[in-house]
Amino acid sequence: MESLMVDMVQYDCPYIDTTIDHDVSFTGLHWDYNTARQQFESRVLVKGDSVDALDQGLSALREHHNHTDYRLLSRRGDQAIIKNAVGQTSAMRAIRENGGYLTGAFEASEGSERWHIGFDRNEAVGDALSELDRHNDFTVESQATISFEDYFDVIKNVDTAKSVLDAVRGLTETERRTIQRAMGAGHYETPRGATVTDLATEFDVSTTAVSKNIRRGERKLLTALVDAMDDVER
């Protein structure tokens, strides 16, 4: 399978048009193509820079000429989950008609959209990108050949991967900066490139504070990694 990550500007996409005029972003949680209606039906996470921005963004999206079937599923503060449908855009058509398909969540913000796209055949990629170039502006940010075995391995272990990501996100800003700097300075190498005292001097805090930040951060990360060892099949 050929896997691409593409940053794209479409000129007929409700999500992109809305992010140009309003401080909101969209992340596709689930989608399905309705062949009979020729539209993509999705559940989408919408985030606003503020409550007012979210209100204005949702209103603009509902009124877009290429948007239908809006339904608000839940809302909390400046975030909402909606169920909606979008008519097939030229980019969607170019990808689908050349055997392509979405392999991950789409993300729209600040006037562009990031797609994760897969193709079963390598030769289909060039045809799809050539057709895509007719009516859209885009940049291929990455392209890789992935075996279906590797792809299914990721899918099978997605919950484990999420747990590790949640552990990373659970670090405080101080823990994150301390561990990143410790790694970069060679604290974990043998012999050490930087001691706790060196790090304390750099951060202008006590050695006790640095040591505690490192241990707390390590505990969070290692707990998730050790749990993952039990879940991942060798």
GROMACS .gro file of N, CA and C in nm, residues 38-140:
model
  309
   38GLN      N    1  -2.389   1.067  -0.354
   38GLN     CA    2  -2.258   1.123  -0.390
   38GLN      C    3  -2.215   1.229  -0.289
   39GLN      N    4  -2.212   1.189  -0.164
   39GLN     CA    5  -2.169   1.280  -0.058
   39GLN      C    6  -2.099   1.201   0.052
   40PHE      N    7  -2.011   1.272   0.124
   40PHE     CA    8  -1.941   1.212   0.237
   40PHE      C    9  -2.018   1.244   0.364
   41GLU      N   10  -2.054   1.140   0.438
   41GLU     CA   11  -2.126   1.156   0.563
   41GLU      C   12  -2.028   1.133   0.677
   42SER      N   13  -2.017   1.229   0.767
   42SER     CA   14  -1.909   1.227   0.865
   42SER      C   15  -1.956   1.262   1.005
   43ARG      N   16  -1.876   1.221   1.101
   43ARG     CA   17  -1.883   1.273   1.237
   43ARG      C   18  -1.755   1.351   1.259
   44VAL      N   19  -1.768   1.475   1.301
   44VAL     CA   20  -1.654   1.566   1.300
   44VAL      C   21  -1.642   1.638   1.434
   45LEU      N   22  -1.519   1.645   1.485
   45LEU     CA   23  -1.489   1.724   1.604
   45LEU      C   24  -1.457   1.865   1.560
   46VAL      N   25  -1.527   1.963   1.616
   46VAL     CA   26  -1.507   2.103   1.582
   46VAL      C   27  -1.453   2.176   1.705
   47LYS      N   28  -1.342   2.246   1.689
   47LYS     CA   29  -1.283   2.323   1.798
   47LYS      C   30  -1.278   2.470   1.759
   48GLY      N   31  -1.320   2.556   1.852
   48GLY     CA   32  -1.312   2.699   1.828
   48GLY      C   33  -1.212   2.764   1.921
   49ASP      N   34  -1.155   2.877   1.879
   49ASP     CA   35  -1.064   2.950   1.967
   49ASP      C   36  -1.138   3.007   2.087
   50SER      N   37  -1.270   3.017   2.076
   50SER     CA   38  -1.354   3.065   2.186
   50SER      C   39  -1.494   3.011   2.163
   51VAL      N   40  -1.581   3.031   2.260
   51VAL     CA   41  -1.720   2.988   2.245
   51VAL      C   42  -1.786   3.062   2.130
   52ASP      N   43  -1.761   3.193   2.120
   52ASP     CA   44  -1.819   3.271   2.011
   52ASP      C   45  -1.768   3.225   1.875
   53ALA      N   46  -1.638   3.193   1.869
   53ALA     CA   47  -1.580   3.146   1.743
   53ALA      C   48  -1.645   3.016   1.700
   54LEU      N   49  -1.672   2.928   1.796
   54LEU     CA   50  -1.738   2.802   1.764
   54LEU      C   51  -1.879   2.827   1.712
   55ASP      N   52  -1.954   2.915   1.777
   55ASP     CA   53  -2.089   2.948   1.733
   55ASP      C   54  -2.089   2.998   1.589
   56GLN      N   55  -1.998   3.091   1.560
   56GLN     CA   56  -1.992   3.150   1.427
   56GLN      C   57  -1.948   3.048   1.323
   57GLY      N   58  -1.853   2.962   1.360
   57GLY     CA   59  -1.805   2.860   1.267
   57GLY      C   60  -1.912   2.759   1.232
   58LEU      N   61  -1.985   2.711   1.333
   58LEU     CA   62  -2.092   2.615   1.308
   58LEU      C   63  -2.202   2.676   1.222
   59SER      N   64  -2.233   2.801   1.247
   59SER     CA   65  -2.335   2.869   1.168
   59SER      C   66  -2.292   2.882   1.022
   60ALA      N   67  -2.166   2.920   1.001
   60ALA     CA   68  -2.115   2.934   0.865
   60ALA      C   69  -2.113   2.800   0.792
   61LEU      N   70  -2.076   2.695   0.864
   61LEU     CA   71  -2.072   2.562   0.803
   61LEU      C   72  -2.211   2.519   0.759
   62ARG      N   73  -2.310   2.539   0.843
   62ARG     CA   74  -2.448   2.500   0.810
   62ARG      C   75  -2.498   2.571   0.684
   63GLU      N   76  -2.453   2.694   0.664
   63GLU     CA   77  -2.503   2.775   0.552
   63GLU      C   78  -2.423   2.754   0.423
   64HIS      N   79  -2.316   2.677   0.429
   64HIS     CA   80  -2.233   2.657   0.309
   64HIS      C   81  -2.312   2.581   0.202
   65HIS      N   82  -2.294   2.622   0.076
   65HIS     CA   83  -2.373   2.565  -0.033
   65HIS      C   84  -2.343   2.417  -0.059
   66ASN      N   85  -2.227   2.368  -0.014
   66ASN     CA   86  -2.191   2.228  -0.038
   66ASN      C   87  -2.202   2.143   0.089
   67HIS      N   88  -2.283   2.190   0.182
   67HIS     CA   89  -2.298   2.121   0.311
   67HIS      C   90  -2.445   2.089   0.336
   68THR      N   91  -2.472   1.965   0.384
   68THR     CA   92  -2.611   1.924   0.411
   68THR      C   93  -2.617   1.839   0.537
   69ASP      N   94  -2.738   1.812   0.580
   69ASP     CA   95  -2.766   1.714   0.686
   69ASP      C   96  -2.688   1.741   0.815
   70TYR      N   97  -2.695   1.863   0.863
   70TYR     CA   98  -2.623   1.898   0.987
   70TYR      C   99  -2.700   1.851   1.109
   71ARG      N  100  -2.624   1.795   1.205
   71ARG     CA  101  -2.684   1.756   1.333
   71ARG      C  102  -2.578   1.771   1.442
   72LEU      N  103  -2.611   1.844   1.548
   72LEU     CA  104  -2.521   1.861   1.661
   72LEU      C  105  -2.538   1.742   1.756
   73LEU      N  106  -2.431   1.665   1.775
   73LEU     CA  107  -2.437   1.548   1.862
   73LEU      C  108  -2.405   1.581   2.007
   74SER      N  109  -2.305   1.666   2.028
   74SER     CA  110  -2.269   1.705   2.165
   74SER      C  111  -2.188   1.833   2.159
   75ARG      N  112  -2.185   1.901   2.271
   75ARG     CA  113  -2.109   2.026   2.278
   75ARG      C  114  -2.066   2.051   2.422
   76ARG      N  115  -1.942   2.100   2.435
   76ARG     CA  116  -1.892   2.141   2.566
   76ARG      C  117  -1.798   2.259   2.545
   77GLY      N  118  -1.840   2.375   2.592
   77GLY     CA  119  -1.756   2.494   2.581
   77GLY      C  120  -1.727   2.529   2.436
   78ASP      N  121  -1.598   2.532   2.401
   78ASP     CA  122  -1.557   2.572   2.267
   78ASP      C  123  -1.533   2.453   2.175
   79GLN      N  124  -1.589   2.335   2.210
   79GLN     CA  125  -1.575   2.216   2.127
   79GLN      C  126  -1.711   2.151   2.104
   80ALA      N  127  -1.727   2.090   1.988
   80ALA     CA  128  -1.853   2.023   1.955
   80ALA      C  129  -1.825   1.905   1.864
   81ILE      N  130  -1.914   1.807   1.868
   81ILE     CA  131  -1.910   1.695   1.774
   81ILE      C  132  -2.039   1.701   1.693
   82ILE      N  133  -2.024   1.700   1.561
   82ILE     CA  134  -2.139   1.711   1.473
   82ILE      C  135  -2.144   1.590   1.379
   83LYS      N  136  -2.263   1.563   1.329
   83LYS     CA  137  -2.283   1.465   1.223
   83LYS      C  138  -2.333   1.543   1.103
   84ASN      N  139  -2.268   1.526   0.989
   84ASN     CA  140  -2.305   1.607   0.874
   84ASN      C  141  -2.273   1.535   0.745
   85ALA      N  142  -2.305   1.600   0.635
   85ALA     CA  143  -2.274   1.546   0.502
   85ALA      C  144  -2.222   1.658   0.415
   86VAL      N  145  -2.124   1.625   0.331
   86VAL     CA  146  -2.061   1.721   0.241
   86VAL      C  147  -2.065   1.662   0.100
   87GLY      N  148  -2.109   1.742   0.004
   87GLY     CA  149  -2.109   1.697  -0.134
   87GLY      C  150  -1.968   1.665  -0.181
   88GLN      N  151  -1.955   1.571  -0.272
   88GLN     CA  152  -1.824   1.529  -0.319
   88GLN      C  153  -1.750   1.646  -0.384
   89THR      N  154  -1.633   1.678  -0.333
   89THR     CA  155  -1.550   1.785  -0.389
   89THR      C  156  -1.466   1.729  -0.503
   90SER      N  157  -1.403   1.819  -0.579
   90SER     CA  158  -1.320   1.773  -0.691
   90SER      C  159  -1.203   1.689  -0.641
   91ALA      N  160  -1.149   1.723  -0.524
   91ALA     CA  161  -1.038   1.646  -0.468
   91ALA      C  162  -1.083   1.507  -0.427
   92MET      N  163  -1.199   1.498  -0.363
   92MET     CA  164  -1.252   1.367  -0.325
   92MET      C  165  -1.273   1.281  -0.449
   93ARG      N  166  -1.326   1.342  -0.555
   93ARG     CA  167  -1.352   1.267  -0.678
   93ARG      C  168  -1.222   1.217  -0.740
   94ALA      N  169  -1.120   1.303  -0.742
   94ALA     CA  170  -0.992   1.264  -0.800
   94ALA      C  171  -0.930   1.146  -0.727
   95ILE      N  172  -0.939   1.147  -0.596
   95ILE     CA  173  -0.883   1.038  -0.517
   95ILE      C  174  -0.963   0.910  -0.537
   96ARG      N  175  -1.095   0.918  -0.525
   96ARG     CA  176  -1.179   0.799  -0.534
   96ARG      C  177  -1.172   0.735  -0.672
   97GLU      N  178  -1.176   0.815  -0.778
   97GLU     CA  179  -1.180   0.759  -0.913
   97GLU      C  180  -1.047   0.698  -0.954
   98ASN      N  181  -0.943   0.722  -0.878
   98ASN     CA  182  -0.814   0.661  -0.905
   98ASN      C  183  -0.777   0.555  -0.801
   99GLY      N  184  -0.878   0.505  -0.732
   99GLY     CA  185  -0.857   0.394  -0.640
   99GLY      C  186  -0.803   0.432  -0.504
  100GLY      N  187  -0.807   0.560  -0.470
  100GLY     CA  188  -0.756   0.604  -0.341
  100GLY      C  189  -0.863   0.603  -0.233
  101TYR      N  190  -0.819   0.610  -0.110
  101TYR     CA  191  -0.912   0.609   0.003
  101TYR      C  192  -0.844   0.675   0.123
  102LEU      N  193  -0.926   0.728   0.213
  102LEU     CA  194  -0.874   0.791   0.334
  102LEU      C  195  -0.834   0.684   0.434
  103THR      N  196  -0.718   0.700   0.494
  103THR     CA  197  -0.669   0.601   0.592
  103THR      C  198  -0.662   0.657   0.733
  104GLY      N  199  -0.691   0.784   0.750
  104GLY     CA  200  -0.685   0.844   0.883
  104GLY      C  201  -0.773   0.967   0.889
  105ALA      N  202  -0.779   1.027   1.005
  105ALA     CA  203  -0.863   1.145   1.025
  105ALA      C  204  -0.815   1.261   0.939
  106PHE      N  205  -0.909   1.332   0.876
  106PHE     CA  206  -0.872   1.455   0.806
  106PHE      C  207  -0.874   1.570   0.906
  107GLU      N  208  -0.791   1.669   0.882
  107GLU     CA  209  -0.779   1.783   0.972
  107GLU      C  210  -0.781   1.911   0.890
  108ALA      N  211  -0.876   1.999   0.919
  108ALA     CA  212  -0.888   2.126   0.847
  108ALA      C  213  -0.869   2.242   0.944
  109SER      N  214  -0.779   2.334   0.908
  109SER     CA  215  -0.756   2.453   0.990
  109SER      C  216  -0.684   2.558   0.906
  110GLU      N  217  -0.713   2.683   0.934
  110GLU     CA  218  -0.644   2.798   0.874
  110GLU      C  219  -0.636   2.789   0.722
  111GLY      N  220  -0.745   2.745   0.659
  111GLY     CA  221  -0.754   2.750   0.514
  111GLY      C  222  -0.696   2.633   0.438
  112SER      N  223  -0.654   2.529   0.506
  112SER     CA  224  -0.605   2.410   0.436
  112SER      C  225  -0.647   2.285   0.512
  113GLU      N  226  -0.624   2.172   0.447
  113GLU     CA  227  -0.671   2.046   0.505
  113GLU      C  228  -0.562   1.941   0.488
  114ARG      N  229  -0.543   1.859   0.589
  114ARG     CA  230  -0.445   1.752   0.582
  114ARG      C  231  -0.517   1.619   0.568
  115TRP      N  232  -0.480   1.546   0.463
  115TRP     CA  233  -0.540   1.416   0.436
  115TRP      C  234  -0.436   1.306   0.449
  116HIS      N  235  -0.479   1.191   0.500
  116HIS     CA  236  -0.399   1.069   0.500
  116HIS      C  237  -0.464   0.977   0.397
  117ILE      N  238  -0.392   0.948   0.289
  117ILE     CA  239  -0.450   0.878   0.175
  117ILE      C  240  -0.374   0.749   0.146
  118GLY      N  241  -0.447   0.645   0.108
  118GLY     CA  242  -0.385   0.518   0.071
  118GLY      C  243  -0.422   0.478  -0.070
  119PHE      N  244  -0.330   0.407  -0.137
  119PHE     CA  245  -0.355   0.349  -0.269
  119PHE      C  246  -0.303   0.205  -0.268
  120ASP      N  247  -0.380   0.116  -0.327
  120ASP     CA  248  -0.335  -0.024  -0.333
  120ASP      C  249  -0.223  -0.043  -0.434
  121ARG      N  250  -0.224   0.040  -0.540
  121ARG     CA  251  -0.124   0.027  -0.646
  121ARG      C  252  -0.039   0.153  -0.656
  122ASN      N  253   0.091   0.137  -0.666
  122ASN     CA  254   0.182   0.250  -0.676
  122ASN      C  255   0.154   0.335  -0.799
  123GLU      N  256   0.121   0.270  -0.912
  123GLU     CA  257   0.101   0.344  -1.037
  123GLU      C  258  -0.022   0.434  -1.033
  124ALA      N  259  -0.113   0.410  -0.939
  124ALA     CA  260  -0.232   0.494  -0.929
  124ALA      C  261  -0.203   0.628  -0.865
  125VAL      N  262  -0.094   0.638  -0.792
  125VAL     CA  263  -0.061   0.761  -0.719
  125VAL      C  264  -0.040   0.877  -0.815
  126GLY      N  265   0.042   0.856  -0.918
  126GLY     CA  266   0.071   0.963  -1.013
  126GLY      C  267  -0.052   1.013  -1.083
  127ASP      N  268  -0.140   0.920  -1.125
  127ASP     CA  269  -0.263   0.960  -1.193
  127ASP      C  270  -0.352   1.043  -1.101
  128ALA      N  271  -0.362   1.001  -0.976
  128ALA     CA  272  -0.447   1.073  -0.881
  128ALA      C  273  -0.393   1.213  -0.855
  129LEU      N  274  -0.263   1.225  -0.834
  129LEU     CA  275  -0.204   1.356  -0.806
  129LEU      C  276  -0.213   1.448  -0.926
  130SER      N  277  -0.199   1.391  -1.046
  130SER     CA  278  -0.210   1.472  -1.167
  130SER      C  279  -0.350   1.530  -1.181
  131GLU      N  280  -0.451   1.448  -1.156
  131GLU     CA  281  -0.589   1.496  -1.162
  131GLU      C  282  -0.619   1.592  -1.047
  132LEU      N  283  -0.563   1.564  -0.932
  132LEU     CA  284  -0.583   1.651  -0.815
  132LEU      C  285  -0.529   1.791  -0.841
  133ASP      N  286  -0.423   1.799  -0.919
  133ASP     CA  287  -0.355   1.926  -0.945
  133ASP      C  288  -0.436   2.020  -1.034
  134ARG      N  289  -0.538   1.969  -1.100
  134ARG     CA  290  -0.615   2.051  -1.193
  134ARG      C  291  -0.696   2.159  -1.123
  135HIS      N  292  -0.751   2.125  -1.007
  135HIS     CA  293  -0.843   2.219  -0.941
  135HIS      C  294  -0.807   2.248  -0.796
  136ASN      N  295  -0.693   2.197  -0.749
  136ASN     CA  296  -0.656   2.213  -0.609
  136ASN      C  297  -0.508   2.244  -0.597
  137ASP      N  298  -0.471   2.308  -0.488
  137ASP     CA  299  -0.330   2.330  -0.455
  137ASP      C  300  -0.294   2.236  -0.341
  138PHE      N  301  -0.182   2.167  -0.355
  138PHE     CA  302  -0.147   2.071  -0.250
  138PHE      C  303   0.003   2.048  -0.244
  139THR      N  304   0.046   1.995  -0.130
  139THR     CA  305   0.184   1.954  -0.108
  139THR      C  306   0.184   1.814  -0.049
  140VAL      N  307   0.261   1.724  -0.109
  140VAL     CA  308   0.276   1.591  -0.052
  140VAL      C  309   0.381   1.599   0.058
   0.00000   0.00000   0.00000
